[in-house]
Coordinates of C-alpha atoms in Angstrom, one line a residue:
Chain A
X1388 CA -17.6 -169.4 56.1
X1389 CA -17.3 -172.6 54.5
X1390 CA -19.9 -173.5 51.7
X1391 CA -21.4 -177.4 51.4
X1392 CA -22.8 -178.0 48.2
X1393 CA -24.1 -181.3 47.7
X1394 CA -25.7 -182.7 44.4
X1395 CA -27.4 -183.9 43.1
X1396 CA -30.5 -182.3 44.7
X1397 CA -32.8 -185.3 43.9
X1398 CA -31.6 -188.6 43.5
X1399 CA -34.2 -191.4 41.7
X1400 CA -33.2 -194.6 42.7
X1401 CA -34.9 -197.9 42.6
X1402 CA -35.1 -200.5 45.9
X1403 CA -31.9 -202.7 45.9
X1404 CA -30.0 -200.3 43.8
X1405 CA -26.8 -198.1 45.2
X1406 CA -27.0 -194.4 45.4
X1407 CA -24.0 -192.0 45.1
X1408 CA -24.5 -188.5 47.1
X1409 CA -22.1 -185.8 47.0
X1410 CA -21.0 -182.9 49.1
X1411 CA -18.4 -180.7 47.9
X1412 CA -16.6 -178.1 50.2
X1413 CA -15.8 -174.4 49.5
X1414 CA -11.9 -175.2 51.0
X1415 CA -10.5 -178.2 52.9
X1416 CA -12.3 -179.1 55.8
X1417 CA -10.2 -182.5 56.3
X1418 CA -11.6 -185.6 57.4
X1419 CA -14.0 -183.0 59.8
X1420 CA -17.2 -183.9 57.7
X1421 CA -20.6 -185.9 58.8
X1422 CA -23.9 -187.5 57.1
X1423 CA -27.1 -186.9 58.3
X1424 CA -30.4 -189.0 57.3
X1425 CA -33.8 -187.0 57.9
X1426 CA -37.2 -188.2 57.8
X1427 CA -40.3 -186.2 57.4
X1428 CA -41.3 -184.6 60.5
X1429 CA -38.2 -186.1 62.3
X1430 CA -35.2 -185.2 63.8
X1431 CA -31.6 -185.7 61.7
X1432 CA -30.1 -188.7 62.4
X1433 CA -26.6 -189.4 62.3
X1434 CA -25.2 -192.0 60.4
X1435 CA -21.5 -190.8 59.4
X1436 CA -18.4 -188.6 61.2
X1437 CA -14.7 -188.0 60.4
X1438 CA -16.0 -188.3 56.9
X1439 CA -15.7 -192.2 56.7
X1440 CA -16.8 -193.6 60.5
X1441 CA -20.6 -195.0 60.6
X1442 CA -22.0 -193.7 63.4
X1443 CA -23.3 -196.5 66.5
X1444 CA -26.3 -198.7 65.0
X1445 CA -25.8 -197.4 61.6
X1446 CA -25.8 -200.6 58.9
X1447 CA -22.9 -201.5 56.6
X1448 CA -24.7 -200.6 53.7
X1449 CA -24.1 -196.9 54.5
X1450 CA -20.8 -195.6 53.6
X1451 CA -18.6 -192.5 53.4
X1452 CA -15.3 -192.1 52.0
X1453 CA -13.8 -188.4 51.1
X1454 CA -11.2 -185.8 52.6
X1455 CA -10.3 -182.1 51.5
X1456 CA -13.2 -180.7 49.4
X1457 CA -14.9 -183.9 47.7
X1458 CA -17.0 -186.3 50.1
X1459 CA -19.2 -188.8 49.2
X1460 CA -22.0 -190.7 51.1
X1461 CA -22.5 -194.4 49.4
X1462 CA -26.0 -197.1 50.2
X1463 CA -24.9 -199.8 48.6
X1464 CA -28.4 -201.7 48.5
X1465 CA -31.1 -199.0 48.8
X1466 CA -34.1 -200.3 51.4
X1467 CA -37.8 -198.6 51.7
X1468 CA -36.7 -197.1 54.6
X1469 CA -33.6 -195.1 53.5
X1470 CA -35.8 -193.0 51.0
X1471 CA -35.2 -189.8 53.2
X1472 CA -33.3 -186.5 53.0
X1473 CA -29.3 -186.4 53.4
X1474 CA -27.1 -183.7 54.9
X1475 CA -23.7 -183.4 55.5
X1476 CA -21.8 -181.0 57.8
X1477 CA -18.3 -179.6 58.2
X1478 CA -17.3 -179.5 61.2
X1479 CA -13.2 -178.4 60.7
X1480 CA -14.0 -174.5 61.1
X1481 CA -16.5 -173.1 63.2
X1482 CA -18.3 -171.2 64.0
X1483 CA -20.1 -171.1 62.1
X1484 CA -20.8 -175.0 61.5
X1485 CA -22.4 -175.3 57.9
X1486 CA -24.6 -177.7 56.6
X1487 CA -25.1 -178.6 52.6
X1488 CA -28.3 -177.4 51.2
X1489 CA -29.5 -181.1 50.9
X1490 CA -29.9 -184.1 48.6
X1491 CA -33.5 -186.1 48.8
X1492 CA -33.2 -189.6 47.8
X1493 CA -36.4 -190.3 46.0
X1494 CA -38.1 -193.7 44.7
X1495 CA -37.8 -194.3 41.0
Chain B
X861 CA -29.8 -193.2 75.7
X862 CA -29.8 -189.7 75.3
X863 CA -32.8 -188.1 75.5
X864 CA -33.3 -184.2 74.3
X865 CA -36.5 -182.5 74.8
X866 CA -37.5 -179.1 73.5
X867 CA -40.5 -177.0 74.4
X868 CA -41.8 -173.2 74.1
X869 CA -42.5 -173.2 70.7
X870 CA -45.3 -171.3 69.7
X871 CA -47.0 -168.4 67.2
X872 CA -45.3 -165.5 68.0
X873 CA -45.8 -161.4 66.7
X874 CA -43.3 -159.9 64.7
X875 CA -41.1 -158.2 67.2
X876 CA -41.5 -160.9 69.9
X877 CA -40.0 -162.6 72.3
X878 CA -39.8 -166.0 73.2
X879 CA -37.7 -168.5 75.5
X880 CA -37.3 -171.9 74.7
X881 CA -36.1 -174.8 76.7
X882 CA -34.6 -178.1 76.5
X883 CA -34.4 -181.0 78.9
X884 CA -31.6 -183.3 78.3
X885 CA -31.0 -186.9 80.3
X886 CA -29.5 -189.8 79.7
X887 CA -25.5 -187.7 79.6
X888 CA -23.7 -186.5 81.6
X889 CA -25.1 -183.2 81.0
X890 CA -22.3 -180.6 82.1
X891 CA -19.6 -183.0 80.2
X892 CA -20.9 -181.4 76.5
X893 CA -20.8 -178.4 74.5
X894 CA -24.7 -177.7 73.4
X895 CA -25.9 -176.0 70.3
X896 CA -29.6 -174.9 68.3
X897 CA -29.7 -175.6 65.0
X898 CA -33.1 -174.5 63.2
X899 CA -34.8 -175.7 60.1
X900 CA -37.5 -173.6 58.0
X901 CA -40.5 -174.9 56.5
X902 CA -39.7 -177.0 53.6
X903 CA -35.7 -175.6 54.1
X904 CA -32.4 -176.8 54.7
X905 CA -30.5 -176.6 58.4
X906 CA -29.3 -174.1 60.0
X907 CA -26.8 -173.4 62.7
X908 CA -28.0 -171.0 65.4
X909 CA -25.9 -170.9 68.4
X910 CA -23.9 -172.7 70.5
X911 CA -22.7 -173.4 74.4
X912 CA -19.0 -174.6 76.0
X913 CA -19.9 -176.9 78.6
X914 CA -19.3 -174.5 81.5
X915 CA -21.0 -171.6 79.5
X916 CA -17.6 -170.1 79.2
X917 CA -18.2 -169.3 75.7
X918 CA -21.4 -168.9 73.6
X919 CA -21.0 -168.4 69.5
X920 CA -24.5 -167.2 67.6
X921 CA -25.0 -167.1 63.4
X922 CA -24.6 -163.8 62.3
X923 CA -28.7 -163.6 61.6
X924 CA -29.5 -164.2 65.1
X925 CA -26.4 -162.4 66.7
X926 CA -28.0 -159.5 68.9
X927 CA -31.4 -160.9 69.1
X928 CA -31.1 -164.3 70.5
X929 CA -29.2 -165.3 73.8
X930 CA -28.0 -168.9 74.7
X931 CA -27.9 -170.8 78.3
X932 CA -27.9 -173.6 80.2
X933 CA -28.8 -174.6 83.6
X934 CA -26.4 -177.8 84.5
X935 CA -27.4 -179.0 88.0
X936 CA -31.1 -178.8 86.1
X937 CA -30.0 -180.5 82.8
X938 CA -31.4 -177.4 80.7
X939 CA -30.1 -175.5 77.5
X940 CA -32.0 -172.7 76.9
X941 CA -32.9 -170.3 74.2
X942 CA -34.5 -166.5 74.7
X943 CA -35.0 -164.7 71.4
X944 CA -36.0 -161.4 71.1
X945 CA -36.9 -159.2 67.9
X946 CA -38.4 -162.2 66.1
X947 CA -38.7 -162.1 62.6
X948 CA -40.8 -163.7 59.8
X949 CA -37.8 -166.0 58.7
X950 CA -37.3 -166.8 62.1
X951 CA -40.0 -169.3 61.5
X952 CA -38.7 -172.8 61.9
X953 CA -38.3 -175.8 63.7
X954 CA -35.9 -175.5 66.4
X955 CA -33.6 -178.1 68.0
X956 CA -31.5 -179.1 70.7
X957 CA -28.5 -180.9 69.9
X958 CA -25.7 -182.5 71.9
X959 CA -22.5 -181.4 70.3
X960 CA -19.9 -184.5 70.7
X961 CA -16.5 -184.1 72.1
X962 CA -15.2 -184.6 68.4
X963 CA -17.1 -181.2 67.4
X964 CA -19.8 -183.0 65.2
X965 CA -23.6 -182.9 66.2
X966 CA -24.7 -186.2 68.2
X967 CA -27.4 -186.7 68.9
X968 CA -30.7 -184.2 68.3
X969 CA -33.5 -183.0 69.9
X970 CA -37.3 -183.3 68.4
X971 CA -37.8 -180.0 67.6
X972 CA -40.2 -177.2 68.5
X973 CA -41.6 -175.1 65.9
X974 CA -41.5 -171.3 66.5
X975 CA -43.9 -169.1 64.1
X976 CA -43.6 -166.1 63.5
X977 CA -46.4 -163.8 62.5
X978 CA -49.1 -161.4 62.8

């Protein structure tokens, strides 16, 4: 089973500022990786596959870049609305299909 | 736009059974691979089980493997869920989600919580 581990777990980060998340991989998964946004008391939301391609609808300020084992998720201008929860998944070997533990983007 | 909706959650005994259900439009239903993915209280996401389009092949997680049975009903547009044996960290929001032909998870359901306890 491939392990995510993504850090950090809490990310402070003030409106209009970029935030860096990071999802390591217990062995290569390729480019077979996606980013998930979650909201409390909603459903995840994709906003990134193939490790690098924003999903339909998602805005330019969301960006993934990564292959192998080291992945990261970039916002480049952080709005009130992207202060959420952020999963990523590898989807290269399955089952099963593993999801990191989480990072929560937080307002500083 | 796709629309997933789950139902049959509810408070279930330790030892329980319970089926849920999810109604899926908007897709060509019978054209994609389904799965469950589950998320405790206050917990990460977890991978439950999954179904080929055709229900050729079903793959569970190892803690639900035994206990919980995957389906779908395609002229109807359903994916279902029966669990058996519930246990305590069973408890969790459950959802339906549309796996996309490049083997990522799509789009998602709303979720149905499932407790578990006496």
């Amino acid at each position: 089973e491939i392990v995510l581990t993504q850090s950090p777990a809490t990310l402070s980060v003030s409106p209009g500022d970029r935030a860096t998340l990071s999802c390591r991989a217990s062995q290569s998964v390729g480019p077979y990786l996606a980013w998930y946004q979650q909201k409390p008391g909603q459903a995840p939301r994709l906003l990134i596959h193939g490790a690098s391609t924003r999903a339909t609808g998602i805005p330019a300020r969301f960006s993934g870049s990564g292959s192998g084992t080291e992945f990261t998720l970039t916002i480049s201008s952080l709005q009130s609305e992207d202060f959420a929860l952020y999963y990523c998944l590898q989807y290269h070997t399955w089952p099963p299909w593993t999801f990191g533990q989480g990072t929560k983007v937080e307002i500083k | 736009e796709v629309l997933l909706l789950e139902s049959g959650g509810d408070l279930v005994q330790p030892g329980g059974s319970l089926g849920l259900s999810c109604a899926a439009s908007g897709f060509t239903f019978s054209d994609f691979a389904m799965s469950w993915v589950r998320q405790a209280p206050g917990k990460g996401l977890e991978w439950v089980s999954h179904i080929t389009s055709n229900s050729g092949t079903t793959y569970y997680a190892d803690s639900v493997r035994g206990r919980f049975t995957i389906s779908r009903d395609n002229p109807k547009n359903i994916l279902y869920l029966h669990m058996t044996n519930l246990r305590a960290e069973d408890t969790a929001v459950y959802f339906c989600v549309q796996r996309s032909k490049d083997y990522y998870f799509d789009s998602w359901g709303q979720g149905t919580l499932v407790t578990v306890s006496s």
